[in-house]
């Protein structure tokens, strides 16, 4: 009996808990660059990129070659038992790429959530403080501490009770929805007045461009004031670059465009081209605040994933992917703004580099989120062979995370499908 998406969905529902969501009722069989083929042989243009993991495309030959070579050498020792050079080399290269004119060190782990957990641990050890300030609309992961930092209850922490304490919520600057830079800074000052003294706050954590929150870009002026505020009070600034990192925004790290450097930077997703790798890079003095044995993990910095990451960084250089990112962004944003001009349901098209969002609203009113239209567009696009994702606090934002290696013809085809969907929606 041949496999079908429907038969596999039935097996999935019987074997996998319902809490593991699935956006598209599709089972992928194979993929190449920006094309995915399902188990029924149907091809799809991938504008999701495994949620920002595949900036270098599916099964890039250089990554596959590097991983294959490593597979034949060594697959696991646990770095804390027997070390291996690829881990050290990845750390050296990341130290050189993360913004900041200071000595850096890097810790490698396995997932983005784990990276954020460790960044908080490091900040607490380095400062002797426990509190953390995060922002509205934030997404930092699904572990208990990171769920506390994440600014969206449903679906991430619904039914799980209260998350860890010592976390305070400030307003993320969002001019589109009436939150100015002054408002955001004032909200942090209110925390200092009402909830916790600055001397009790170890870190402020922020996404330079919000991911799940809707791809809102932090203004440079805000980042400068946030940096000054942290410096004033001895608070560490953590940049969560799990989604923005590895070239998605047109620079290898988005903070390169923000005019200031964070004390600690988390990264994951596209750094290893589809293999599980994440990490924290920061000022050496802070990274060394924890004694030997306090950091690590059994699979942390897998040699397989490290080999993939080294290949990813080479691909960015050899294929000039940061330049390609800007070209992809120009092509997509330009095309989407032409579509926006025809359909009032599109309230905004925005992004930084090729991290692009389309916000939908009702009746042309940006303050009336239209999640229903987003759900329809995602479904219609899938039926036409295009994989899209949604995001946003109200589920009313379409996000585009197409591989930077996608050919122009596929970008144009994707745009044409999106326009068809809006025409049918109207």
PDB file of C-alpha atoms in Angstrom, residues 90-254:
ATOM      1  CA  UNK A  90      32.780  26.904  15.518  1.00  0.00           C
ATOM      2  CA  UNK A  91      33.274  28.903  18.720  1.00  0.00           C
ATOM      3  CA  UNK A  92      36.222  30.788  17.223  1.00  0.00           C
ATOM      4  CA  UNK A  93      34.246  31.710  14.125  1.00  0.00           C
ATOM      5  CA  UNK A  94      31.155  32.744  16.077  1.00  0.00           C
ATOM      6  CA  UNK A  95      33.276  34.857  18.430  1.00  0.00           C
ATOM      7  CA  UNK A  96      34.575  36.711  15.375  1.00  0.00           C
ATOM      8  CA  UNK A  97      31.096  37.248  13.894  1.00  0.00           C
ATOM      9  CA  UNK A  98      29.077  38.352  16.925  1.00  0.00           C
ATOM     10  CA  UNK A  99      29.068  42.168  17.285  1.00  0.00           C
ATOM     11  CA  UNK A 100      31.071  43.750  20.104  1.00  0.00           C
ATOM     12  CA  UNK A 101      34.590  45.118  20.436  1.00  0.00           C
ATOM     13  CA  UNK A 102      35.567  42.894  23.349  1.00  0.00           C
ATOM     14  CA  UNK A 103      36.977  39.432  24.003  1.00  0.00           C
ATOM     15  CA  UNK A 104      34.293  36.766  23.565  1.00  0.00           C
ATOM     16  CA  UNK A 105      33.721  33.126  24.348  1.00  0.00           C
ATOM     17  CA  UNK A 106      31.000  30.794  23.058  1.00  0.00           C
ATOM     18  CA  UNK A 107      29.092  27.894  24.585  1.00  0.00           C
ATOM     19  CA  UNK A 108      27.485  25.369  22.224  1.00  0.00           C
ATOM     20  CA  UNK A 109      24.246  23.569  23.063  1.00  0.00           C
ATOM     21  CA  UNK A 110      21.513  21.878  21.050  1.00  0.00           C
ATOM     22  CA  UNK A 111      18.340  24.000  20.885  1.00  0.00           C
ATOM     23  CA  UNK A 112      17.334  27.661  20.945  1.00  0.00           C
ATOM     24  CA  UNK A 113      15.471  27.218  24.232  1.00  0.00           C
ATOM     25  CA  UNK A 114      18.581  25.674  25.758  1.00  0.00           C
ATOM     26  CA  UNK A 115      20.651  28.616  24.546  1.00  0.00           C
ATOM     27  CA  UNK A 116      18.290  31.108  26.193  1.00  0.00           C
ATOM     28  CA  UNK A 117      18.198  29.072  29.438  1.00  0.00           C
ATOM     29  CA  UNK A 118      21.983  29.139  29.546  1.00  0.00           C
ATOM     30  CA  UNK A 119      22.158  32.852  28.754  1.00  0.00           C
ATOM     31  CA  UNK A 120      19.966  33.532  31.783  1.00  0.00           C
ATOM     32  CA  UNK A 121      22.097  31.208  33.936  1.00  0.00           C
ATOM     33  CA  UNK A 122      25.244  33.040  32.817  1.00  0.00           C
ATOM     34  CA  UNK A 123      23.689  36.459  33.452  1.00  0.00           C
ATOM     35  CA  UNK A 124      22.610  35.418  36.936  1.00  0.00           C
ATOM     36  CA  UNK A 125      26.054  34.053  37.785  1.00  0.00           C
ATOM     37  CA  UNK A 126      27.856  37.076  36.340  1.00  0.00           C
ATOM     38  CA  UNK A 127      25.735  39.665  38.147  1.00  0.00           C
ATOM     39  CA  UNK A 128      24.709  37.881  41.342  1.00  0.00           C
ATOM     40  CA  UNK A 129      21.136  38.901  40.527  1.00  0.00           C
ATOM     41  CA  UNK A 130      18.073  36.852  39.625  1.00  0.00           C
ATOM     42  CA  UNK A 131      15.465  38.998  37.826  1.00  0.00           C
ATOM     43  CA  UNK A 132      14.969  39.152  34.068  1.00  0.00           C
ATOM     44  CA  UNK A 133      13.009  41.639  31.967  1.00  0.00           C
ATOM     45  CA  UNK A 134      11.456  40.401  28.712  1.00  0.00           C
ATOM     46  CA  UNK A 135       9.040  42.063  26.297  1.00  0.00           C
ATOM     47  CA  UNK A 136       5.467  41.833  25.116  1.00  0.00           C
ATOM     48  CA  UNK A 137       5.180  39.646  22.024  1.00  0.00           C
ATOM     49  CA  UNK A 138       8.454  37.870  22.838  1.00  0.00           C
ATOM     50  CA  UNK A 139       9.168  34.274  21.941  1.00  0.00           C
ATOM     51  CA  UNK A 140      12.147  32.651  23.638  1.00  0.00           C
ATOM     52  CA  UNK A 141      11.297  28.945  23.772  1.00  0.00           C
ATOM     53  CA  UNK A 142       9.188  26.155  25.281  1.00  0.00           C
ATOM     54  CA  UNK A 143      11.125  25.115  28.389  1.00  0.00           C
ATOM     55  CA  UNK A 144       9.851  26.393  31.734  1.00  0.00           C
ATOM     56  CA  UNK A 145      12.166  29.406  32.067  1.00  0.00           C
ATOM     57  CA  UNK A 146      11.833  30.337  28.422  1.00  0.00           C
ATOM     58  CA  UNK A 147       8.051  29.965  28.573  1.00  0.00           C
ATOM     59  CA  UNK A 148       8.148  32.516  31.369  1.00  0.00           C
ATOM     60  CA  UNK A 149      10.083  34.852  29.092  1.00  0.00           C
ATOM     61  CA  UNK A 150       7.763  34.179  26.136  1.00  0.00           C
ATOM     62  CA  UNK A 151       4.994  36.764  25.864  1.00  0.00           C
ATOM     63  CA  UNK A 152       2.217  34.512  24.543  1.00  0.00           C
ATOM     64  CA  UNK A 153       0.244  32.161  26.759  1.00  0.00           C
ATOM     65  CA  UNK A 154      -1.897  30.375  24.143  1.00  0.00           C
ATOM     66  CA  UNK A 155      -0.799  27.888  22.931  1.00  0.00           C
ATOM     67  CA  UNK A 156       2.655  27.773  24.497  1.00  0.00           C
ATOM     68  CA  UNK A 157       1.935  27.655  28.236  1.00  0.00           C
ATOM     69  CA  UNK A 158      -1.851  27.289  28.340  1.00  0.00           C
ATOM     70  CA  UNK A 159      -2.993  24.823  31.002  1.00  0.00           C
ATOM     71  CA  UNK A 160       0.466  24.514  32.547  1.00  0.00           C
ATOM     72  CA  UNK A 161       0.007  26.883  35.466  1.00  0.00           C
ATOM     73  CA  UNK A 162       2.198  29.788  36.400  1.00  0.00           C
ATOM     74  CA  UNK A 163       5.684  29.965  34.973  1.00  0.00           C
ATOM     75  CA  UNK A 164       8.844  30.731  37.026  1.00  0.00           C
ATOM     76  CA  UNK A 165       8.889  33.978  38.958  1.00  0.00           C
ATOM     77  CA  UNK A 166      11.374  36.822  38.816  1.00  0.00           C
ATOM     78  CA  UNK A 167      10.402  37.666  35.221  1.00  0.00           C
ATOM     79  CA  UNK A 168       8.988  41.092  34.360  1.00  0.00           C
ATOM     80  CA  UNK A 169       7.338  42.248  31.147  1.00  0.00           C
ATOM     81  CA  UNK A 170       8.126  45.522  29.371  1.00  0.00           C
ATOM     82  CA  UNK A 171       6.484  46.910  26.232  1.00  0.00           C
ATOM     83  CA  UNK A 172       8.214  46.096  22.952  1.00  0.00           C
ATOM     84  CA  UNK A 173       8.450  49.274  20.831  1.00  0.00           C
ATOM     85  CA  UNK A 174       5.902  49.049  18.040  1.00  0.00           C
ATOM     86  CA  UNK A 175       5.126  52.337  16.328  1.00  0.00           C
ATOM     87  CA  UNK A 176       2.596  50.657  14.017  1.00  0.00           C
ATOM     88  CA  UNK A 177       0.469  49.823  17.049  1.00  0.00           C
ATOM     89  CA  UNK A 178       1.094  52.955  19.077  1.00  0.00           C
ATOM     90  CA  UNK A 179       4.027  51.936  21.304  1.00  0.00           C
ATOM     91  CA  UNK A 180       6.779  54.510  20.962  1.00  0.00           C
ATOM     92  CA  UNK A 181      10.401  54.183  22.017  1.00  0.00           C
ATOM     93  CA  UNK A 182       9.581  56.494  24.938  1.00  0.00           C
ATOM     94  CA  UNK A 183       6.653  54.254  25.929  1.00  0.00           C
ATOM     95  CA  UNK A 184       8.869  51.197  25.925  1.00  0.00           C
ATOM     96  CA  UNK A 185      11.625  52.762  28.005  1.00  0.00           C
ATOM     97  CA  UNK A 186       8.985  54.136  30.383  1.00  0.00           C
ATOM     98  CA  UNK A 187       7.592  50.634  30.844  1.00  0.00           C
ATOM     99  CA  UNK A 188      11.019  49.439  32.007  1.00  0.00           C
ATOM    100  CA  UNK A 189      11.260  52.378  34.398  1.00  0.00           C
ATOM    101  CA  UNK A 190       7.812  51.398  35.758  1.00  0.00           C
ATOM    102  CA  UNK A 191       9.147  47.924  36.498  1.00  0.00           C
ATOM    103  CA  UNK A 192      11.977  49.566  38.464  1.00  0.00           C
ATOM    104  CA  UNK A 193       9.411  51.634  40.408  1.00  0.00           C
ATOM    105  CA  UNK A 194       6.698  49.024  40.924  1.00  0.00           C
ATOM    106  CA  UNK A 195       8.206  45.533  40.794  1.00  0.00           C
ATOM    107  CA  UNK A 196      11.949  45.211  41.173  1.00  0.00           C
ATOM    108  CA  UNK A 197      14.924  47.438  41.856  1.00  0.00           C
ATOM    109  CA  UNK A 198      17.492  47.623  39.057  1.00  0.00           C
ATOM    110  CA  UNK A 199      19.997  45.945  41.394  1.00  0.00           C
ATOM    111  CA  UNK A 200      17.763  42.849  41.370  1.00  0.00           C
ATOM    112  CA  UNK A 201      17.682  42.562  37.549  1.00  0.00           C
ATOM    113  CA  UNK A 202      20.350  40.341  35.994  1.00  0.00           C
ATOM    114  CA  UNK A 203      19.384  40.804  32.345  1.00  0.00           C
ATOM    115  CA  UNK A 204      17.070  42.330  29.799  1.00  0.00           C
ATOM    116  CA  UNK A 205      16.424  39.947  26.900  1.00  0.00           C
ATOM    117  CA  UNK A 206      15.184  41.140  23.518  1.00  0.00           C
ATOM    118  CA  UNK A 207      14.781  39.894  19.961  1.00  0.00           C
ATOM    119  CA  UNK A 208      16.193  42.510  17.551  1.00  0.00           C
ATOM    120  CA  UNK A 209      13.334  41.464  15.272  1.00  0.00           C
ATOM    121  CA  UNK A 210      10.489  39.671  16.988  1.00  0.00           C
ATOM    122  CA  UNK A 211       9.838  36.210  15.582  1.00  0.00           C
ATOM    123  CA  UNK A 212       6.574  34.688  16.761  1.00  0.00           C
ATOM    124  CA  UNK A 213       5.526  38.184  17.868  1.00  0.00           C
ATOM    125  CA  UNK A 214       5.112  39.360  14.279  1.00  0.00           C
ATOM    126  CA  UNK A 215       8.492  40.370  12.788  1.00  0.00           C
ATOM    127  CA  UNK A 216       8.475  43.835  14.339  1.00  0.00           C
ATOM    128  CA  UNK A 217      11.927  45.440  14.122  1.00  0.00           C
ATOM    129  CA  UNK A 218      13.387  47.151  17.184  1.00  0.00           C
ATOM    130  CA  UNK A 219      14.318  50.774  16.327  1.00  0.00           C
ATOM    131  CA  UNK A 220      18.009  51.614  16.530  1.00  0.00           C
ATOM    132  CA  UNK A 221      17.188  54.554  18.815  1.00  0.00           C
ATOM    133  CA  UNK A 222      15.523  52.174  21.223  1.00  0.00           C
ATOM    134  CA  UNK A 223      18.464  49.780  21.205  1.00  0.00           C
ATOM    135  CA  UNK A 224      20.825  52.646  21.998  1.00  0.00           C
ATOM    136  CA  UNK A 225      18.688  53.723  24.964  1.00  0.00           C
ATOM    137  CA  UNK A 226      18.308  50.139  26.145  1.00  0.00           C
ATOM    138  CA  UNK A 227      22.078  49.662  26.019  1.00  0.00           C
ATOM    139  CA  UNK A 228      22.560  52.881  28.023  1.00  0.00           C
ATOM    140  CA  UNK A 229      19.959  51.811  30.576  1.00  0.00           C
ATOM    141  CA  UNK A 230      21.658  48.436  31.043  1.00  0.00           C
ATOM    142  CA  UNK A 231      25.050  50.099  31.421  1.00  0.00           C
ATOM    143  CA  UNK A 232      23.643  52.560  33.973  1.00  0.00           C
ATOM    144  CA  UNK A 233      22.321  49.797  36.203  1.00  0.00           C
ATOM    145  CA  UNK A 234      24.846  46.996  35.612  1.00  0.00           C
ATOM    146  CA  UNK A 235      22.266  44.866  33.800  1.00  0.00           C
ATOM    147  CA  UNK A 236      23.347  42.491  31.025  1.00  0.00           C
ATOM    148  CA  UNK A 237      21.714  42.910  27.620  1.00  0.00           C
ATOM    149  CA  UNK A 238      20.859  39.591  25.956  1.00  0.00           C
ATOM    150  CA  UNK A 239      20.119  39.613  22.226  1.00  0.00           C
ATOM    151  CA  UNK A 240      18.043  36.583  21.275  1.00  0.00           C
ATOM    152  CA  UNK A 241      19.210  35.996  17.710  1.00  0.00           C
ATOM    153  CA  UNK A 242      17.896  32.455  17.409  1.00  0.00           C
ATOM    154  CA  UNK A 243      15.669  33.408  14.461  1.00  0.00           C
ATOM    155  CA  UNK A 244      17.440  36.545  13.207  1.00  0.00           C
ATOM    156  CA  UNK A 245      20.928  35.017  13.201  1.00  0.00           C
ATOM    157  CA  UNK A 246      22.879  33.237  10.486  1.00  0.00           C
ATOM    158  CA  UNK A 247      22.215  35.865   7.844  1.00  0.00           C
ATOM    159  CA  UNK A 248      18.411  36.108   7.793  1.00  0.00           C
ATOM    160  CA  UNK A 249      18.346  39.895   8.156  1.00  0.00           C
ATOM    161  CA  UNK A 250      21.114  40.809   5.697  1.00  0.00           C
ATOM    162  CA  UNK A 251      23.951  40.771   8.242  1.00  0.00           C
ATOM    163  CA  UNK A 252      25.115  37.578   9.911  1.00  0.00           C
ATOM    164  CA  UNK A 253      23.640  38.856  13.179  1.00  0.00           C
ATOM    165  CA  UNK A 254      20.859  41.448  13.245  1.00  0.00           C
TER     166      UNK A 254
END
